[in-house]
PDB file of C-alpha atoms and ligand atoms in Angstrom:
ATOM      1  CA  MET P 373     110.533  84.077  94.707  1.00 44.00           C
ATOM      2  CA  LEU P 374     108.734  87.187  95.775  1.00 49.00           C
ATOM      3  CA  ALA P 375     111.977  89.080  95.984  1.00 54.00           C
ATOM      4  CA  GLY P 376     112.844  87.834  92.545  1.00 57.00           C
ATOM      5  CA  TYR P 377     109.547  89.302  91.109  1.00 59.00           C
ATOM      6  CA  SER P 378     110.225  92.654  92.899  1.00 70.00           C
ATOM      7  CA  VAL P 379     113.649  93.063  91.326  1.00 68.00           C
ATOM      8  CA  GLN P 380     112.254  92.135  87.863  1.00 72.00           C
ATOM      9  CA  TYR P 381     109.414  94.525  88.328  1.00 69.00           C
ATOM     10  CA  TRP P 382     111.720  97.266  89.505  1.00 68.00           C
ATOM     11  CA  ASN P 383     113.943  96.724  86.417  1.00 68.00           C
ATOM     12  CA  ILE P 384     110.957  97.118  84.077  1.00 69.00           C
ATOM     13  CA  LEU P 385     109.865 100.200  85.884  1.00 65.00           C
ATOM     14  CA  THR P 386     113.384 101.696  85.747  1.00 59.00           C
ATOM     15  CA  HIS P 387     113.475 100.891  81.939  1.00 61.00           C
ATOM     16  CA  ILE P 388     110.076 102.487  81.360  1.00 63.00           C
ATOM     17  CA  ARG P 389     111.016 105.593  83.315  1.00 59.00           C
ATOM     18  CA  ALA P 390     114.396 105.927  81.521  1.00 54.00           C
ATOM     19  CA  ASN P 391     112.672 105.696  78.097  1.00 62.00           C
ATOM     20  CA  TYR P 392     109.943 108.048  79.079  1.00 60.00           C
ATOM     21  CA  MET P 393     112.394 110.629  80.464  1.00 65.00           C
ATOM     22  CA  HIS P 394     114.608 110.269  77.398  1.00 91.00           C
ATOM     23  CA  GLN P 395     111.675 110.965  75.024  1.00 93.00           C
ATOM     24  CA  ASN P 396     110.597 113.888  77.195  1.00 94.00           C
ATOM     25  CA  ASP P 397     114.201 115.389  77.100  1.00 95.00           C
ATOM     26  CA  LYS P 398     114.002 115.088  73.236  1.00 97.00           C
ATOM     27  CA  LYS P 399     110.658 116.841  73.146  1.00 97.00           C
ATOM     28  CA  GLN P 400     112.013 119.507  75.311  1.00 97.00           C
ATOM     29  CA  MET P 401     114.915 120.043  72.992  1.00 97.00           C
ATOM     30  CA  VAL P 402     112.906 120.360  69.726  1.00 98.00           C
ATOM     31  CA  ALA P 403     110.253 122.364  71.386  1.00 98.00           C
ATOM     32  CA  GLU P 404     112.847 124.928  72.312  1.00 98.00           C
ATOM     33  CA  ALA P 405     114.829 124.835  68.970  1.00 98.00           C
ATOM     34  CA  VAL P 406     111.734 125.737  67.013  1.00 98.00           C
ATOM     35  CA  LEU P 407     111.784 129.172  68.686  1.00 98.00           C
ATOM     36  CA  ASP P 408     114.487 130.302  66.358  1.00 97.00           C
ATOM     37  CA  TYR P 409     112.177 129.927  63.341  1.00 97.00           C
ATOM     38  CA  ILE P 410     109.793 132.546  64.645  1.00 96.00           C
ATOM     39  CA  ASP P 411     110.021 136.119  63.347  1.00 93.00           C
ATOM     40  CA  THR P 412     108.772 139.248  64.990  1.00 88.00           C
ATOM     41  CA  GLY P 413     105.228 140.404  64.640  1.00 85.00           C
ATOM     42  CA  GLN P 414     103.831 137.090  63.774  1.00 85.00           C
ATOM     43  CA  VAL P 415     100.468 135.395  64.156  1.00 96.00           C
ATOM     44  CA  LEU P 416     101.388 131.847  65.100  1.00 98.00           C
ATOM     45  CA  GLY P 417      99.439 128.830  64.323  1.00 98.00           C
ATOM     46  CA  ILE P 418      99.715 126.312  67.187  1.00 98.00           C
ATOM     47  CA  GLY P 419      98.822 122.635  67.256  1.00 98.00           C
ATOM     48  CA  SER P 420      98.186 120.081  70.020  1.00 98.00           C
ATOM     49  CA  GLY P 421      99.838 117.408  72.123  1.00 98.00           C
ATOM     50  CA  SER P 422     102.534 117.145  74.765  1.00 98.00           C
ATOM     51  CA  THR P 423     105.270 118.420  72.449  1.00 98.00           C
ATOM     52  CA  VAL P 424     103.367 121.493  71.693  1.00 98.00           C
ATOM     53  CA  GLU P 425     102.483 121.883  75.454  1.00 98.00           C
ATOM     54  CA  ILE P 426     106.213 122.073  76.054  1.00 98.00           C
ATOM     55  CA  PHE P 427     106.668 124.533  73.172  1.00 98.00           C
ATOM     56  CA  ILE P 428     104.055 126.795  74.847  1.00 98.00           C
ATOM     57  CA  SER P 429     105.917 126.642  78.011  1.00 97.00           C
ATOM     58  CA  HIS P 430     108.939 128.111  76.196  1.00 97.00           C
ATOM     59  CA  LEU P 431     106.905 130.758  74.363  1.00 97.00           C
ATOM     60  CA  ASN P 432     107.288 133.359  77.044  1.00 95.00           C
ATOM     61  CA  LYS P 433     110.988 133.742  75.944  1.00 96.00           C
ATOM     62  CA  ILE P 434     109.925 135.323  72.707  1.00 96.00           C
ATOM     63  CA  ARG P 435     106.592 136.924  73.924  1.00 95.00           C
ATOM     64  CA  SER P 436     107.335 140.270  72.270  1.00 95.00           C
ATOM     65  CA  LYS P 437     107.566 138.619  68.858  1.00 95.00           C
ATOM     66  CA  ILE P 438     103.940 137.146  68.933  1.00 96.00           C
ATOM     67  CA  ASP P 439     100.980 139.245  67.961  1.00 95.00           C
ATOM     68  CA  ALA P 440      98.456 136.553  68.374  1.00 97.00           C
ATOM     69  CA  CYS P 441      97.866 132.853  68.017  1.00 98.00           C
ATOM     70  CA  VAL P 442      95.446 130.627  66.164  1.00 98.00           C
ATOM     71  CA  SER P 443      94.976 127.437  67.999  1.00 98.00           C
ATOM     72  CA  SER P 444      93.952 123.912  66.724  1.00 98.00           C
ATOM     73  CA  SER P 445      92.073 122.674  69.854  1.00 98.00           C
ATOM     74  CA  ASP P 446      90.133 123.859  72.811  1.00 98.00           C
ATOM     75  CA  LYS P 447      92.913 122.487  75.058  1.00 98.00           C
ATOM     76  CA  THR P 448      95.596 124.559  73.410  1.00 98.00           C
ATOM     77  CA  SER P 449      93.407 127.703  73.360  1.00 98.00           C
ATOM     78  CA  GLN P 450      93.015 127.288  77.044  1.00 98.00           C
ATOM     79  CA  LEU P 451      96.698 126.874  77.672  1.00 98.00           C
ATOM     80  CA  LEU P 452      97.580 129.813  75.523  1.00 98.00           C
ATOM     81  CA  ASP P 453      95.081 131.910  77.350  1.00 98.00           C
ATOM     82  CA  GLN P 454      96.333 130.808  80.753  1.00 98.00           C
ATOM     83  CA  ASN P 455      99.894 131.865  79.605  1.00 97.00           C
ATOM     84  CA  GLY P 456      98.606 135.301  78.539  1.00 97.00           C
ATOM     85  CA  PHE P 457      98.672 134.862  74.776  1.00 97.00           C
ATOM     86  CA  ARG P 458      95.959 136.414  72.663  1.00 97.00           C
ATOM     87  CA  VAL P 459      94.067 133.710  70.845  1.00 98.00           C
ATOM     88  CA  ILE P 460      92.266 134.664  67.622  1.00 98.00           C
ATOM     89  CA  GLU P 461      89.884 132.896  65.204  1.00 97.00           C
ATOM     90  CA  LEU P 462      91.272 131.629  61.945  1.00 97.00           C
ATOM     91  CA  ARG P 463      88.716 133.482  59.993  1.00 96.00           C
ATOM     92  CA  GLU P 464      90.147 136.720  61.549  1.00 96.00           C
ATOM     93  CA  VAL P 465      93.499 136.149  59.624  1.00 95.00           C
ATOM     94  CA  GLY P 466      92.906 133.697  56.704  1.00 88.00           C
ATOM     95  CA  THR P 467      96.558 132.961  56.297  1.00 95.00           C
ATOM     96  CA  ILE P 468      99.073 132.174  58.874  1.00 96.00           C
ATOM     97  CA  PRO P 469     102.916 132.719  58.284  1.00 96.00           C
ATOM     98  CA  ILE P 470     103.870 129.664  60.444  1.00 97.00           C
ATOM     99  CA  TYR P 471     102.154 126.715  61.979  1.00 98.00           C
ATOM    100  CA  ILE P 472     103.917 124.675  64.592  1.00 98.00           C
ATOM    101  CA  ASP P 473     102.605 121.189  65.647  1.00 98.00           C
ATOM    102  CA  GLY P 474     103.820 117.788  66.557  1.00 98.00           C
ATOM    103  CA  ALA P 475     103.073 114.397  64.934  1.00 98.00           C
ATOM    104  CA  ASP P 476     102.678 110.766  65.838  1.00 98.00           C
ATOM    105  CA  GLU P 477     104.747 109.633  62.795  1.00 98.00           C
ATOM    106  CA  ALA P 478     106.687 111.197  60.060  1.00 98.00           C
ATOM    107  CA  ASN P 479     108.642 109.962  57.077  1.00 98.00           C
ATOM    108  CA  LYS P 480     111.440 111.526  55.047  1.00 98.00           C
ATOM    109  CA  GLN P 481     108.909 113.072  52.593  1.00 98.00           C
ATOM    110  CA  LYS P 482     107.576 115.010  55.718  1.00 98.00           C
ATOM    111  CA  GLN P 483     104.312 113.173  55.374  1.00 99.00           C
ATOM    112  CA  LEU P 484     102.713 112.586  58.718  1.00 99.00           C
ATOM    113  CA  ILE P 485     100.188 110.627  60.781  1.00 99.00           C
ATOM    114  CA  LYS P 486      98.440 112.937  63.283  1.00 98.00           C
ATOM    115  CA  GLY P 487      95.471 112.830  65.603  1.00 98.00           C
ATOM    116  CA  GLY P 488      96.809 110.868  68.666  1.00 98.00           C
ATOM    117  CA  GLY P 489      95.341 113.733  70.710  1.00 98.00           C
ATOM    118  CA  GLY P 490      92.161 113.716  68.570  1.00 98.00           C
ATOM    119  CA  ALA P 491      92.568 117.246  67.165  1.00 98.00           C
ATOM    120  CA  LEU P 492      93.361 116.277  63.602  1.00 98.00           C
ATOM    121  CA  THR P 493      90.558 118.119  61.920  1.00 98.00           C
ATOM    122  CA  ARG P 494      91.346 121.505  63.291  1.00 98.00           C
ATOM    123  CA  GLU P 495      95.006 120.768  62.929  1.00 98.00           C
ATOM    124  CA  LYS P 496      94.511 120.009  59.196  1.00 98.00           C
ATOM    125  CA  ILE P 497      92.489 123.172  58.747  1.00 98.00           C
ATOM    126  CA  VAL P 498      95.125 125.395  60.382  1.00 98.00           C
ATOM    127  CA  ALA P 499      97.941 123.678  58.585  1.00 98.00           C
ATOM    128  CA  SER P 500      96.139 124.139  55.266  1.00 98.00           C
ATOM    129  CA  CYS P 501      96.009 127.901  55.934  1.00 98.00           C
ATOM    130  CA  SER P 502      99.687 128.176  56.847  1.00 97.00           C
ATOM    131  CA  GLU P 503     102.573 129.299  54.582  1.00 97.00           C
ATOM    132  CA  LYS P 504     105.084 127.206  56.504  1.00 97.00           C
ATOM    133  CA  PHE P 505     104.196 124.140  58.630  1.00 98.00           C
ATOM    134  CA  ILE P 506     106.917 123.223  61.060  1.00 98.00           C
ATOM    135  CA  CYS P 507     106.635 119.810  62.468  1.00 98.00           C
ATOM    136  CA  ILE P 508     108.436 119.087  65.717  1.00 98.00           C
ATOM    137  CA  ILE P 509     109.174 115.482  66.784  1.00 98.00           C
ATOM    138  CA  ASP P 510     111.438 113.187  68.623  1.00 97.00           C
ATOM    139  CA  ASP P 511     113.314 110.537  66.585  1.00 97.00           C
ATOM    140  CA  SER P 512     111.058 107.666  67.877  1.00 97.00           C
ATOM    141  CA  LYS P 513     108.393 109.008  65.496  1.00 98.00           C
ATOM    142  CA  PHE P 514     110.589 109.064  62.357  1.00 98.00           C
ATOM    143  CA  VAL P 515     109.770 105.986  60.219  1.00 98.00           C
ATOM    144  CA  SER P 516     110.530 104.651  56.874  1.00 98.00           C
ATOM    145  CA  LYS P 517     106.880 103.711  56.311  1.00 98.00           C
ATOM    146  CA  LEU P 518     103.745 105.288  57.857  1.00 98.00           C
ATOM    147  CA  GLY P 519     101.221 103.079  59.603  1.00 98.00           C
ATOM    148  CA  LYS P 520     102.619 101.481  62.643  1.00 98.00           C
ATOM    149  CA  PHE P 521     100.786 104.072  64.673  1.00 98.00           C
ATOM    150  CA  PRO P 522      97.139 103.459  64.238  1.00 98.00           C
ATOM    151  CA  LEU P 523      95.624 105.905  61.802  1.00 98.00           C
ATOM    152  CA  PRO P 524      93.067 108.134  63.506  1.00 98.00           C
ATOM    153  CA  ILE P 525      89.923 108.994  61.591  1.00 99.00           C
ATOM    154  CA  GLU P 526      87.264 111.526  62.818  1.00 98.00           C
ATOM    155  CA  VAL P 527      83.850 110.197  61.878  1.00 98.00           C
ATOM    156  CA  ILE P 528      80.359 111.523  62.199  1.00 98.00           C
ATOM    157  CA  SER P 529      78.983 109.019  64.697  1.00 98.00           C
ATOM    158  CA  MET P 530      76.056 107.834  62.461  1.00 98.00           C
ATOM    159  CA  ALA P 531      78.571 106.583  60.006  1.00 98.00           C
ATOM    160  CA  GLN P 532      80.665 104.634  62.575  1.00 98.00           C
ATOM    161  CA  SER P 533      79.675 101.067  61.362  1.00 98.00           C
ATOM    162  CA  LYS P 534      79.927 102.036  57.646  1.00 98.00           C
ATOM    163  CA  ILE P 535      83.305 103.334  58.023  1.00 98.00           C
ATOM    164  CA  ALA P 536      84.523 100.604  60.227  1.00 98.00           C
ATOM    165  CA  LEU P 537      83.384  98.085  57.636  1.00 98.00           C
ATOM    166  CA  GLU P 538      85.254  99.890  54.838  1.00 98.00           C
ATOM    167  CA  MET P 539      88.364  99.716  56.949  1.00 98.00           C
ATOM    168  CA  ILE P 540      87.905  96.020  57.636  1.00 98.00           C
ATOM    169  CA  LYS P 541      87.493  95.507  53.818  1.00 98.00           C
ATOM    170  CA  LYS P 542      90.889  97.084  53.459  1.00 98.00           C
ATOM    171  CA  GLY P 543      92.465  94.510  55.829  1.00 98.00           C
ATOM    172  CA  ALA P 544      92.732  96.912  58.758  1.00 98.00           C
ATOM    173  CA  ARG P 545      91.166  96.806  62.360  1.00 98.00           C
ATOM    174  CA  PRO P 546      89.306  99.901  63.315  1.00 98.00           C
ATOM    175  CA  VAL P 547      88.980 100.569  67.087  1.00 98.00           C
ATOM    176  CA  LEU P 548      86.530 103.069  68.491  1.00 98.00           C
ATOM    177  CA  ARG P 549      88.401 105.581  70.742  1.00 98.00           C
ATOM    178  CA  GLU P 550      86.564 105.039  74.104  1.00 98.00           C
ATOM    179  CA  ASN P 551      85.060 107.883  76.091  1.00 98.00           C
ATOM    180  CA  PHE P 552      86.287 110.323  73.572  1.00 98.00           C
ATOM    181  CA  ILE P 553      84.482 113.049  71.613  1.00 98.00           C
ATOM    182  CA  THR P 554      86.260 115.603  69.488  1.00 98.00           C
ATOM    183  CA  ASP P 555      86.018 119.317  69.819  1.00 98.00           C
ATOM    184  CA  ASN P 556      83.658 119.007  66.743  1.00 98.00           C
ATOM    185  CA  LYS P 557      81.465 116.514  68.720  1.00 98.00           C
ATOM    186  CA  ASN P 558      82.537 113.590  66.590  1.00 98.00           C
ATOM    187  CA  ILE P 559      83.966 110.107  67.339  1.00 98.00           C
ATOM    188  CA  ILE P 560      87.546 108.784  66.438  1.00 98.00           C
ATOM    189  CA  LEU P 561      88.202 105.456  64.898  1.00 98.00           C
ATOM    190  CA  ASP P 562      91.785 104.351  65.387  1.00 98.00           C
ATOM    191  CA  VAL P 563      92.630 102.204  62.487  1.00 98.00           C
ATOM    192  CA  HIS P 564      95.267  99.635  63.244  1.00 98.00           C
ATOM    193  CA  GLY P 565      97.312  97.607  60.612  1.00 98.00           C
ATOM    194  CA  MET P 566      96.499  99.857  57.646  1.00 98.00           C
ATOM    195  CA  ASP P 567      98.909  99.258  54.833  1.00 97.00           C
ATOM    196  CA  ILE P 568      99.819 102.751  53.791  1.00 98.00           C
ATOM    197  CA  ASN P 569     101.877 102.348  50.518  1.00 98.00           C
ATOM    198  CA  GLU P 570     100.516 105.361  48.851  1.00 98.00           C
ATOM    199  CA  PRO P 571      99.800 108.053  51.508  1.00 98.00           C
ATOM    200  CA  ILE P 572      98.489 110.615  49.145  1.00 98.00           C
ATOM    201  CA  VAL P 573      96.145 108.138  47.430  1.00 98.00           C
ATOM    202  CA  LEU P 574      94.833 106.779  50.692  1.00 98.00           C
ATOM    203  CA  GLU P 575      94.357 110.198  52.207  1.00 98.00           C
ATOM    204  CA  ARG P 576      92.208 111.309  49.195  1.00 98.00           C
ATOM    205  CA  GLU P 577      90.305 107.941  49.264  1.00 98.00           C
ATOM    206  CA  LEU P 578      89.367 108.227  52.905  1.00 98.00           C
ATOM    207  CA  ASN P 579      88.411 111.853  52.529  1.00 97.00           C
ATOM    208  CA  ASN P 580      85.868 110.864  49.899  1.00 98.00           C
ATOM    209  CA  MET P 581      83.988 108.469  52.123  1.00 98.00           C
ATOM    210  CA  PRO P 582      80.714 109.891  53.407  1.00 98.00           C
ATOM    211  CA  GLY P 583      80.850 110.290  57.123  1.00 98.00           C
ATOM    212  CA  VAL P 584      84.631 110.822  57.298  1.00 98.00           C
ATOM    213  CA  VAL P 585      85.344 114.268  58.619  1.00 98.00           C
ATOM    214  CA  THR P 586      89.154 114.033  58.451  1.00 98.00           C
ATOM    215  CA  ASN P 587      91.773 111.314  58.430  1.00 98.00           C
ATOM    216  CA  GLY P 588      95.031 111.611  60.220  1.00 98.00           C
ATOM    217  CA  LEU P 589      97.227 111.426  57.093  1.00 99.00           C
ATOM    218  CA  PHE P 590      98.964 114.728  56.405  1.00 99.00           C
ATOM    219  CA  SER P 591     100.454 113.780  53.002  1.00 98.00           C
ATOM    220  CA  GLN P 592      98.678 115.905  50.318  1.00 98.00           C
ATOM    221  CA  LYS P 593     100.127 118.878  52.228  1.00 98.00           C
ATOM    222  CA  PRO P 594     103.014 117.461  54.193  1.00 98.00           C
ATOM    223  CA  ALA P 595     105.071 119.548  56.676  1.00 98.00           C
ATOM    224  CA  ASP P 596     107.352 122.109  55.132  1.00 98.00           C
ATOM    225  CA  VAL P 597     110.009 121.724  57.719  1.00 98.00           C
ATOM    226  CA  LEU P 598     110.544 118.677  59.946  1.00 98.00           C
ATOM    227  CA  LEU P 599     112.617 119.130  63.016  1.00 98.00           C
ATOM    228  CA  ILE P 600     113.781 115.902  64.735  1.00 98.00           C
ATOM    229  CA  SER P 601     115.432 115.644  68.075  1.00 97.00           C
ATOM    230  CA  ASP P 602     117.549 112.627  68.925  1.00 95.00           C
ATOM    231  CA  GLY P 603     118.436 114.013  72.405  1.00 92.00           C
ATOM    232  CA  ILE P 604     121.848 115.303  71.292  1.00 93.00           C
ATOM    233  CA  ASN P 605     121.009 117.396  68.087  1.00 96.00           C
ATOM    234  CA  VAL P 606     117.984 118.773  66.509  1.00 97.00           C
ATOM    235  CA  LYS P 607     118.073 117.960  62.643  1.00 98.00           C
ATOM    236  CA  ASN P 608     116.101 119.973  60.063  1.00 97.00           C
ATOM    237  CA  ILE P 609     115.127 117.670  57.198  1.00 90.00           C
TER     238      ILE P 609
HETATM  239  C1  LIG D 126      97.165 115.715  68.296  1.00 59.77           C
HETATM  240  C2  LIG D 126      98.472 115.366  67.414  1.00 59.77           C
HETATM  241  C3  LIG D 126      99.635 115.486  68.083  1.00 59.77           C
HETATM  242  O1  LIG D 126     100.529 116.283  67.329  1.00 59.77           O
HETATM  243  C4  LIG D 126     100.242 114.155  68.084  1.00 59.77           C
HETATM  244  O2  LIG D 126      99.479 113.242  68.708  1.00 59.77           O
HETATM  245  C5  LIG D 126     101.668 114.145  68.795  1.00 59.77           C
HETATM  246  O3  LIG D 126     101.420 114.327  70.156  1.00 59.77           O
HETATM  247  P1  LIG D 126     102.623 114.415  71.232  1.00 59.77           P
HETATM  248  O4  LIG D 126     103.416 115.634  71.099  1.00 59.77           O
HETATM  249  O5  LIG D 126     101.891 114.346  72.570  1.00 59.77           O
HETATM  250  O6  LIG D 126     103.381 113.137  71.130  1.00 59.77           O
HETATM  251  O7  LIG D 126      98.276 115.180  66.320  1.00 59.77           O
HETATM  252  O8  LIG D 126      95.922 115.512  67.515  1.00 59.77           O
END
C-alpha cells in the first residue's frame, strides 16, 4: 500500500519535473532568439519575469550593441545592474526603439494578459513608450481567448472593496494577492473567471474605475511582434 503510494507520488513528481523542464527549455529558446531583433546602439526596454530573467542572462552576448536599458521593475533593474548594464530612467529618453517582455497569456491579435509578477503598471508605461514591443512566450501561453489566467489589477488599497465588488458584479472572482505590494506601493487583485470577449472594451472600462491603477490587459496597444517557442522552433506571429 505504502509502496503503491510512493510509485504514484514518484510518477506525479516526474511528470511535474518533465513539464517544468520542458517549459523552461522553451523559455530559454525564445529568450535567446529575440537577441537577433536587437540593433546596435540601442536603448533597450526590458520587462519582468522568469523569461526576461533568462533573456538578461543571454544579453552579455550582445553587450556591445546596448547603450543603456530602461527597466520595468525594481527586480529587473537590480538584475541588470548586477550584470553590468547601465539602467536609465524612462524620462531620460522618452521613446524606446524596442521593448522586450514576457506575458502570462497571448492571443493571435497579440493582445496579452500580463502582471503575473505584479509589474504590470511600469510594464504598460514602458511598452507605451516603445516603438516596437516584442513579446516572448512559450506556447503554453498562446490561447484562443484571453482570461483563463486570472487578470491582475493593480489597485490603490483604499479602493480594494469597491473594485472587488465591481468584479463580482461582472461575474468574476477577485482574490487579493497575499503578502504582495507592487513597486508603486499598491495591492494586486487577481480576478478569476472574467469573461473577456472584448479585451479592448474591458481594458478601457477597468481603466476608468476610480482606484484602478492599471489592469493587466495589453490590448489597446498589443505587442507588435509575438515570438512563441514550442521547444523545436520559435515562430514570429
Ligand atoms: C510580470 C509579467 C511577466 O511578463 C509575466 O508574468 C510572465 O512571466 P514569466 O516569464 O515568469 O512566465 O507580466 O508582471
